[in-house]
Amino acid sequence: IGAYAKWHRMALASDSPKLDGYARSADGNGLGAFPIHRRQTGTLAPGAPYDDKIHPLYWDAARGRHKRVVWKPGKRRCPNTPDQSHTPSAAYYSYLATGDRFFEEELAFWAMYPSSNWPHKGRLPANTRALAWQLRNVTDAAFALPDDHPRKKYLGDYVRSNLAWMAEAVDRDGHLMGRGNRKCSGRKNWVCGRRGSVWMYAWLIWSLDNSARKGFARAAGIRDKGAELIFRLYEATEEFKAPNGKVYRYDPRYAMPYNLALRLVKVEFRDDGREVETDLGSITDNTGKMYYYNLVNASHEYWFPGNNDAYKAWKRKHVTRKLMRPKDWPVDAKLEQKMASGAGYWHDYGNEECSAALARYANPRARAMYKYVHDWIDRRRSGSSGRLHGIEYVK
C-alpha cells in the first residue's frame, strides 16, 4: 500500500501501451475482486451500491462456492469487504487515462465507500493510514469527476468538512495521530504509554499535500503544522532528563518507528485481570521524552490475549505493586543500545514520498529531512547500512 500503485507509476513513466494496459487491467480486475459494487442503470446515480434482487448469489472465492447476499446488521465486517486501512487508489489512473464510464463509476464508488463508515458520523476513519488512503480517494474523485457528476459536489464538501476537524485537531495537539493506543492488534501491549505510528502519519502528510495541490487550499496549512512533529524527530535537538538521571535526545535514525510514544498513562493491574488506565497527558512537547518512553515501553511490552499463563508469568516478573506509574518502569540497557542503533528501514516506506512532497516547497527543514531520508536510502540500497533489527541489507 502506498500513495499510488507501482504499476500506475510505471505506466506513466514509461509511456508504454503495454504497461498502460496492465495498469488498467489491474484496476478493473483488482477492484472486481471485492463483490460489494453492483451496477445498474435507471434508479440509482452512478457510483452508488445497490442490492441485486435478480442475482442473489455471488461466488465466494475464499470458500469455493456461491453465497447468498443478505443484509445482516452486526459489528463484524464481511470478509469480502476491503479494510479501509489497506484500500488502494481505486481507478483514478485508469479514469484519467481513458475517461471510461466503468472507471468513472469505480472512482465514484470507492470515494463514497468511507462515508458509510460507522460510527464516525461523516468523518473519515480515525486510523492514521486509513485516513490517509480515504482522504486520497475522496480528493482524487472530487478533483477528477466531471462537473455535472451527481457525486462531485458531495465529495468536495466531504473533503472540506474533514479538513475542518483536522485543522482543529492539529491546532490542539500539534499532530493528527489522536490519543494513540496502549493496546492494538498485532503489537504487544504497552505498560505506561499510548503510541502512534509515524510511518503511517507520514502518509497522511503526503495525502494532505495531495489535497492541497488539487484545489483544497486549507489542506496546506494542516500539512505544514502536522509535519512539524516529523521535522522535530529528524532534527533531534530536544533533551529530556529521565527519572534514571540520564539525558535523552531522539535518535534521528529511529525517526520513523512503528510505535511512537504520544501520551503517558498510569495503569492499575487488578486481581481479576482487568487493567484500568488513568491518562496523564501528552508528551509530544519534547521529542527526547517521547524517545525515553519508547524505550521504557519497549522494555516491558507484553502479549495479553486474555488472562493466560504467559500474561501471568509477565505479571509476576514485572508488577510488584498493583499500581505502576511511568517513572516506576526502568529501561532495559540492552534494548536501549539496540534502539540507538537505529530502525532506519522505516525511512524508505512512508517518509520517502512524504519528504519528497514537502521538499517541493522553500522550506529548509523539509529539504534537510529529504536529504537525510534519501542519504539513508542510498546507503541501504548500496548495502553499506549493515544489519538493523535482524534485517541484513546486501548489495
C-alpha positions as a Python dict, from the first residue, in 0.01 Angstrom:
ca = {
    (1, 'I'): (0, 0, 0),
    (2, 'G'): (131, 342, -91),
    (3, 'A'): (36, 671, -249),
    (4, 'Y'): (-29, 514, -589),
    (5, 'A'): (36, 163, -712),
    (6, 'K'): (370, 85, -871),
    (7, 'W'): (203, -25, -1195),
    (8, 'H'): (39, 318, -1228),
    (9, 'R'): (370, 497, -1184),
    (10, 'M'): (550, 261, -1423),
    (11, 'A'): (284, 316, -1689),
    (12, 'L'): (313, 694, -1656),
    (13, 'A'): (693, 696, -1653),
    (14, 'S'): (733, 460, -1949),
    (15, 'D'): (456, 584, -2180),
    (16, 'S'): (425, 217, -2274),
    (17, 'P'): (87, 96, -2415),
    (18, 'K'): (162, -247, -2273),
    (19, 'L'): (218, -116, -1919),
    (20, 'D'): (-84, 110, -1956),
    (21, 'G'): (-291, -197, -2037),
    (22, 'Y'): (-154, -379, -1735),
    (23, 'A'): (-240, -83, -1510),
    (24, 'R'): (-598, -60, -1636),
    (25, 'S'): (-638, -437, -1610),
    (26, 'A'): (-510, -425, -1251),
    (27, 'D'): (-765, -156, -1168),
    (28, 'G'): (-1055, -331, -1335),
    (29, 'N'): (-984, -687, -1223),
    (30, 'G'): (-843, -590, -885),
    (31, 'L'): (-1141, -381, -786),
    (32, 'G'): (-1370, -651, -917),
    (33, 'A'): (-1230, -885, -652),
    (34, 'F'): (-1449, -709, -395),
    (35, 'P'): (-1809, -821, -463),
    (36, 'I'): (-1974, -521, -298),
    (37, 'H'): (-2030, -295, -600),
    (38, 'R'): (-2304, -398, -843),
    (39, 'R'): (-2400, -176, -1135),
    (40, 'Q'): (-2746, -100, -1265),
    (41, 'T'): (-2897, 176, -1475),
    (42, 'G'): (-3203, 384, -1408),
    (43, 'T'): (-3292, 437, -1045),
    (44, 'L'): (-2953, 499, -884),
    (45, 'A'): (-2692, 761, -961),
    (46, 'P'): (-2351, 645, -1087),
    (47, 'G'): (-2123, 532, -811),
    (48, 'A'): (-2398, 403, -583),
    (49, 'P'): (-2411, 49, -439),
    (50, 'Y'): (-2732, -149, -472),
    (51, 'D'): (-2893, -480, -381),
    (52, 'D'): (-2921, -718, -675),
    (53, 'K'): (-3259, -893, -637),
    (54, 'I'): (-3232, -1085, -964),
    (55, 'H'): (-2891, -1244, -894),
    (56, 'P'): (-2891, -1306, -520),
    (57, 'L'): (-2584, -1533, -521),
    (58, 'Y'): (-2221, -1438, -566),
    (59, 'W'): (-1910, -1652, -593),
    (60, 'D'): (-1708, -1664, -271),
    (61, 'A'): (-1356, -1740, -392),
    (62, 'A'): (-1227, -1799, -40),
    (63, 'R'): (-1473, -2085, 18),
    (64, 'G'): (-1508, -2204, -340),
    (65, 'R'): (-1888, -2183, -352),
    (66, 'H'): (-2176, -1948, -412),
    (67, 'K'): (-2309, -1745, -122),
    (68, 'R'): (-2640, -1568, -80),
    (69, 'V'): (-2619, -1191, -49),
    (70, 'V'): (-2808, -1090, 264),
    (71, 'W'): (-2807, -786, 491),
    (72, 'K'): (-2720, -872, 849),
    (73, 'P'): (-2668, -586, 1092),
    (74, 'G'): (-2380, -654, 1326),
    (75, 'K'): (-2037, -548, 1440),
    (76, 'R'): (-1835, -792, 1229),
    (77, 'R'): (-1718, -685, 885),
    (78, 'C'): (-1789, -906, 587),
    (79, 'P'): (-1465, -1088, 495),
    (80, 'N'): (-1512, -974, 135),
    (81, 'T'): (-1518, -606, 233),
    (82, 'P'): (-1183, -427, 197),
    (83, 'D'): (-1017, -285, 503),
    (84, 'Q'): (-1009, 96, 483),
    (85, 'S'): (-651, 87, 612),
    (86, 'H'): (-544, -106, 301),
    (87, 'T'): (-761, 40, 24),
    (88, 'P'): (-557, 121, -287),
    (89, 'S'): (-603, 416, -518),
    (90, 'A'): (-914, 298, -695),
    (91, 'A'): (-949, 368, -1069),
    (92, 'Y'): (-803, 721, -1056),
    (93, 'Y'): (-525, 647, -1304),
    (94, 'S'): (-748, 443, -1534),
    (95, 'Y'): (-1024, 705, -1541),
    (96, 'L'): (-778, 983, -1626),
    (97, 'A'): (-622, 764, -1896),
    (98, 'T'): (-947, 656, -2061),
    (99, 'G'): (-1247, 859, -1945),
    (100, 'D'): (-1430, 526, -1948),
    (101, 'R'): (-1764, 506, -1763),
    (102, 'F'): (-1662, 183, -1592),
    (103, 'F'): (-1367, 355, -1424),
    (104, 'E'): (-1576, 667, -1355),
    (105, 'E'): (-1820, 455, -1157),
    (106, 'E'): (-1541, 278, -971),
    (107, 'L'): (-1375, 609, -886),
    (108, 'A'): (-1704, 748, -752),
    (109, 'F'): (-1798, 432, -566),
    (110, 'W'): (-1469, 395, -378),
    (111, 'A'): (-1475, 764, -291),
    (112, 'M'): (-1824, 715, -143),
    (113, 'Y'): (-1720, 399, 41),
    (114, 'P'): (-1571, 565, 354),
    (115, 'S'): (-1884, 779, 404),
    (116, 'S'): (-2060, 463, 520),
    (117, 'N'): (-1802, 417, 794),
    (118, 'W'): (-1983, 389, 1127),
    (119, 'P'): (-1960, 532, 1397),
    (120, 'H'): (-1754, 825, 1271),
    (121, 'K'): (-2062, 1029, 1167),
    (122, 'G'): (-1933, 1153, 835),
    (123, 'R'): (-1569, 1173, 937),
    (124, 'L'): (-1307, 974, 757),
    (125, 'P'): (-1165, 679, 955),
    (126, 'A'): (-960, 760, 1263),
    (127, 'N'): (-681, 508, 1193),
    (128, 'T'): (-395, 721, 1060),
    (129, 'R'): (-320, 537, 738),
    (130, 'A'): (-692, 471, 676),
    (131, 'L'): (-741, 846, 698),
    (132, 'A'): (-454, 896, 452),
    (133, 'W'): (-585, 648, 192),
    (134, 'Q'): (-950, 755, 212),
    (135, 'L'): (-865, 1127, 200),
    (136, 'R'): (-664, 1047, -115),
    (137, 'N'): (-952, 858, -277),
    (138, 'V'): (-1217, 1119, -195),
    (139, 'T'): (-987, 1404, -303),
    (140, 'D'): (-899, 1236, -632),
    (141, 'A'): (-1264, 1170, -718),
    (142, 'A'): (-1370, 1524, -625),
    (143, 'F'): (-1088, 1655, -843),
    (144, 'A'): (-1130, 1429, -1148),
    (145, 'L'): (-1504, 1364, -1186),
    (146, 'P'): (-1684, 1583, -1440),
    (147, 'D'): (-1861, 1893, -1312),
    (148, 'D'): (-2208, 1751, -1380),
    (149, 'H'): (-2143, 1426, -1194),
    (150, 'P'): (-2410, 1379, -922),
    (151, 'R'): (-2147, 1294, -659),
    (152, 'K'): (-1891, 1567, -730),
    (153, 'K'): (-2028, 1842, -504),
    (154, 'Y'): (-2089, 1598, -219),
    (155, 'L'): (-1735, 1465, -238),
    (156, 'G'): (-1585, 1814, -243),
    (157, 'D'): (-1792, 1911, 61),
    (158, 'Y'): (-1687, 1584, 226),
    (159, 'V'): (-1318, 1672, 188),
    (160, 'R'): (-1373, 2026, 320),
    (161, 'S'): (-1571, 1908, 625),
    (162, 'N'): (-1295, 1662, 716),
    (163, 'L'): (-1027, 1926, 670),
    (164, 'A'): (-1220, 2142, 919),
    (165, 'W'): (-1192, 1889, 1202),
    (166, 'M'): (-833, 1807, 1111),
    (167, 'A'): (-747, 2178, 1137),
    (168, 'E'): (-893, 2185, 1489),
    (169, 'A'): (-705, 1867, 1585),
    (170, 'V'): (-365, 1983, 1462),
    (171, 'D'): (-408, 2320, 1634),
    (172, 'R'): (-496, 2143, 1960),
    (173, 'D'): (-249, 1852, 1958),
    (174, 'G'): (27, 1954, 1718),
    (175, 'H'): (-27, 1634, 1517),
    (176, 'L'): (-305, 1416, 1371),
    (177, 'M'): (-241, 1082, 1542),
    (178, 'G'): (-510, 1134, 1804),
    (179, 'R'): (-466, 997, 2156),
    (180, 'G'): (-293, 681, 2037),
    (181, 'N'): (-334, 327, 2172),
    (182, 'R'): (-179, 130, 2456),
    (183, 'K'): (-317, -191, 2307),
    (184, 'C'): (-353, -255, 1936),
    (185, 'S'): (-375, -559, 1712),
    (186, 'G'): (-56, -729, 1605),
    (187, 'R'): (161, -546, 1859),
    (188, 'K'): (243, -603, 2221),
    (189, 'N'): (64, -403, 2490),
    (190, 'W'): (244, -108, 2640),
    (191, 'V'): (275, -54, 3013),
    (192, 'C'): (260, 321, 3064),
    (193, 'G'): (212, 493, 2731),
    (194, 'R'): (-5, 536, 2425),
    (195, 'R'): (158, 528, 2084),
    (196, 'G'): (103, 626, 1725),
    (197, 'S'): (267, 502, 1405),
    (198, 'V'): (474, 776, 1250),
    (199, 'W'): (533, 595, 923),
    (200, 'M'): (154, 588, 881),
    (201, 'Y'): (141, 953, 979),
    (202, 'A'): (392, 1037, 705),
    (203, 'W'): (143, 904, 451),
    (204, 'L'): (-126, 1132, 595),
    (205, 'I'): (103, 1433, 549),
    (206, 'W'): (154, 1321, 188),
    (207, 'S'): (-223, 1285, 144),
    (208, 'L'): (-284, 1636, 277),
    (209, 'D'): (-32, 1765, 23),
    (210, 'N'): (-221, 1576, -247),
    (211, 'S'): (-542, 1753, -139),
    (212, 'A'): (-372, 2093, -131),
    (213, 'R'): (-235, 2050, -483),
    (214, 'K'): (-581, 1951, -613),
    (215, 'G'): (-761, 2263, -503),
    (216, 'F'): (-834, 2217, -132),
    (217, 'A'): (-635, 2512, -3),
    (218, 'R'): (-700, 2452, 367),
    (219, 'A'): (-506, 2125, 349),
    (220, 'A'): (-178, 2314, 301),
    (221, 'G'): (-184, 2472, 646),
    (222, 'I'): (-279, 2141, 811),
    (223, 'R'): (2, 1967, 620),
    (224, 'D'): (259, 2221, 736),
    (225, 'K'): (151, 2216, 1102),
    (226, 'G'): (122, 1839, 1101),
    (227, 'A'): (469, 1794, 950),
    (228, 'E'): (627, 1993, 1234),
    (229, 'L'): (646, 1685, 1458),
    (230, 'I'): (826, 1481, 1191),
    (231, 'F'): (1075, 1765, 1137),
    (232, 'R'): (1147, 1772, 1512),
    (233, 'L'): (1214, 1398, 1518),
    (234, 'Y'): (1475, 1430, 1245),
    (235, 'E'): (1634, 1739, 1396),
    (236, 'A'): (1658, 1569, 1739),
    (237, 'T'): (1758, 1880, 1936),
    (238, 'E'): (1524, 1848, 2236),
    (239, 'E'): (1660, 1698, 2560),
    (240, 'F'): (1482, 1520, 2844),
    (241, 'K'): (1628, 1433, 3183),
    (242, 'A'): (1470, 1100, 3268),
    (243, 'P'): (1386, 957, 3613),
    (244, 'N'): (1701, 742, 3586),
    (245, 'G'): (1912, 1061, 3574),
    (246, 'K'): (2022, 1022, 3211),
    (247, 'V'): (1956, 1283, 2944),
    (248, 'Y'): (1786, 1156, 2629),
    (249, 'R'): (1758, 1302, 2282),
    (250, 'Y'): (1575, 1144, 1992),
    (251, 'D'): (1799, 945, 1760),
    (252, 'P'): (1703, 1054, 1408),
    (253, 'R'): (1791, 709, 1276),
    (254, 'Y'): (1483, 600, 1468),
    (255, 'A'): (1269, 885, 1335),
    (256, 'M'): (1015, 659, 1163),
    (257, 'P'): (928, 385, 1415),
    (258, 'Y'): (617, 170, 1412),
    (259, 'N'): (546, 290, 1764),
    (260, 'L'): (600, 643, 1892),
    (261, 'A'): (503, 741, 2247),
    (262, 'L'): (240, 1018, 2239),
    (263, 'R'): (88, 1014, 2589),
    (264, 'L'): (158, 871, 2933),
    (265, 'V'): (-86, 660, 3132),
    (266, 'K'): (-84, 509, 3477),
    (267, 'V'): (-214, 150, 3476),
    (268, 'E'): (-373, -38, 3763),
    (269, 'F'): (-339, -416, 3722),
    (270, 'R'): (-630, -568, 3914),
    (271, 'D'): (-652, -918, 4054),
    (272, 'D'): (-942, -1008, 3825),
    (273, 'G'): (-722, -944, 3520),
    (274, 'R'): (-864, -604, 3436),
    (275, 'E'): (-633, -313, 3362),
    (276, 'V'): (-754, 37, 3448),
    (277, 'E'): (-583, 333, 3281),
    (278, 'T'): (-553, 691, 3404),
    (279, 'D'): (-445, 935, 3135),
    (280, 'L'): (-152, 1156, 3238),
    (281, 'G'): (-141, 1376, 2929),
    (282, 'S'): (56, 1433, 2611),
    (283, 'I'): (437, 1422, 2589),
    (284, 'T'): (471, 1543, 2230),
    (285, 'D'): (613, 1875, 2351),
    (286, 'N'): (955, 1706, 2392),
    (287, 'T'): (1093, 1452, 2144),
    (288, 'G'): (1357, 1339, 2397),
    (289, 'K'): (1079, 1248, 2637),
    (290, 'M'): (895, 1062, 2362),
    (291, 'Y'): (1210, 863, 2287),
    (292, 'Y'): (1268, 776, 2653),
    (293, 'Y'): (915, 642, 2695),
    (294, 'N'): (951, 448, 2372),
    (295, 'L'): (1244, 273, 2542),
    (296, 'V'): (1050, 220, 2865),
    (297, 'N'): (751, 61, 2695),
    (298, 'A'): (962, -144, 2454),
    (299, 'S'): (1149, -280, 2758),
    (300, 'H'): (831, -415, 2921),
    (301, 'E'): (568, -461, 2649),
    (302, 'Y'): (376, -788, 2665),
    (303, 'W'): (120, -1006, 2491),
    (304, 'F'): (-216, -1016, 2665),
    (305, 'P'): (-469, -1222, 2467),
    (306, 'G'): (-668, -1287, 2784),
    (307, 'N'): (-559, -1372, 3137),
    (308, 'N'): (-341, -1664, 3025),
    (309, 'D'): (-24, -1825, 3160),
    (310, 'A'): (210, -1603, 2953),
    (311, 'Y'): (49, -1292, 3093),
    (312, 'K'): (57, -1428, 3448),
    (313, 'A'): (430, -1501, 3414),
    (314, 'W'): (491, -1149, 3283),
    (315, 'K'): (287, -1006, 3568),
    (316, 'R'): (483, -1200, 3833),
    (317, 'K'): (811, -1076, 3684),
    (318, 'H'): (724, -711, 3641),
    (319, 'V'): (435, -599, 3857),
    (320, 'T'): (548, -579, 4218),
    (321, 'R'): (268, -338, 4301),
    (322, 'K'): (-78, -316, 4156),
    (323, 'L'): (-29, 46, 4056),
    (324, 'M'): (262, 125, 3826),
    (325, 'R'): (342, 487, 3744),
    (326, 'P'): (550, 571, 3434),
    (327, 'K'): (855, 658, 3643),
    (328, 'D'): (844, 315, 3812),
    (329, 'W'): (934, 133, 3489),
    (330, 'P'): (1311, 107, 3420),
    (331, 'V'): (1477, 96, 3078),
    (332, 'D'): (1640, -228, 2966),
    (333, 'A'): (2005, -134, 2896),
    (334, 'K'): (2047, -390, 2615),
    (335, 'L'): (1733, -269, 2443),
    (336, 'E'): (1850, 91, 2479),
    (337, 'Q'): (2171, 3, 2297),
    (338, 'K'): (1980, -181, 2025),
    (339, 'M'): (1729, 102, 1985),
    (340, 'A'): (2008, 357, 1947),
    (341, 'S'): (2149, 156, 1656),
    (342, 'G'): (1850, 277, 1458),
    (343, 'A'): (1545, 130, 1293),
    (344, 'G'): (1610, 324, 979),
    (345, 'Y'): (1448, 88, 734),
    (346, 'W'): (1128, 280, 806),
    (347, 'H'): (1277, 582, 630),
    (348, 'D'): (1208, 438, 286),
    (349, 'Y'): (845, 346, 349),
    (350, 'G'): (621, 644, 400),
    (351, 'N'): (875, 911, 459),
    (352, 'E'): (1043, 883, 121),
    (353, 'E'): (735, 1019, -56),
    (354, 'C'): (634, 1240, 236),
    (355, 'S'): (974, 1410, 241),
    (356, 'A'): (973, 1444, -138),
    (357, 'A'): (632, 1612, -124),
    (358, 'L'): (740, 1857, 146),
    (359, 'A'): (1073, 1932, -21),
    (360, 'R'): (890, 2089, -316),
    (361, 'Y'): (841, 2399, -108),
    (362, 'A'): (1100, 2655, 0),
    (363, 'N'): (1127, 2508, 348),
    (364, 'P'): (1486, 2438, 457),
    (365, 'R'): (1369, 2198, 731),
    (366, 'A'): (1180, 1989, 476),
    (367, 'R'): (1479, 1982, 243),
    (368, 'A'): (1711, 1880, 525),
    (369, 'M'): (1476, 1593, 612),
    (370, 'Y'): (1456, 1494, 246),
    (371, 'K'): (1836, 1483, 225),
    (372, 'Y'): (1862, 1274, 544),
    (373, 'V'): (1600, 1026, 422),
    (374, 'H'): (1747, 986, 76),
    (375, 'D'): (2105, 962, 200),
    (376, 'W'): (1983, 682, 425),
    (377, 'I'): (1803, 508, 141),
    (378, 'D'): (2108, 533, -85),
    (379, 'R'): (2327, 375, 186),
    (380, 'R'): (2075, 99, 250),
    (381, 'R'): (2038, 15, -116),
    (382, 'S'): (2414, 8, -164),
    (383, 'G'): (2445, -240, 125),
    (384, 'S'): (2650, -11, 349),
    (385, 'S'): (2397, 25, 629),
    (386, 'G'): (2475, -314, 777),
    (387, 'R'): (2228, -507, 985),
    (388, 'L'): (1939, -345, 1169),
    (389, 'H'): (1673, -520, 1378),
    (390, 'G'): (1751, -858, 1226),
    (391, 'I'): (1732, -739, 865),
    (392, 'E'): (2052, -757, 667),
    (393, 'Y'): (2084, -534, 363),
    (394, 'V'): (2309, -670, 89),
    (395, 'K'): (2422, -538, -247),
}
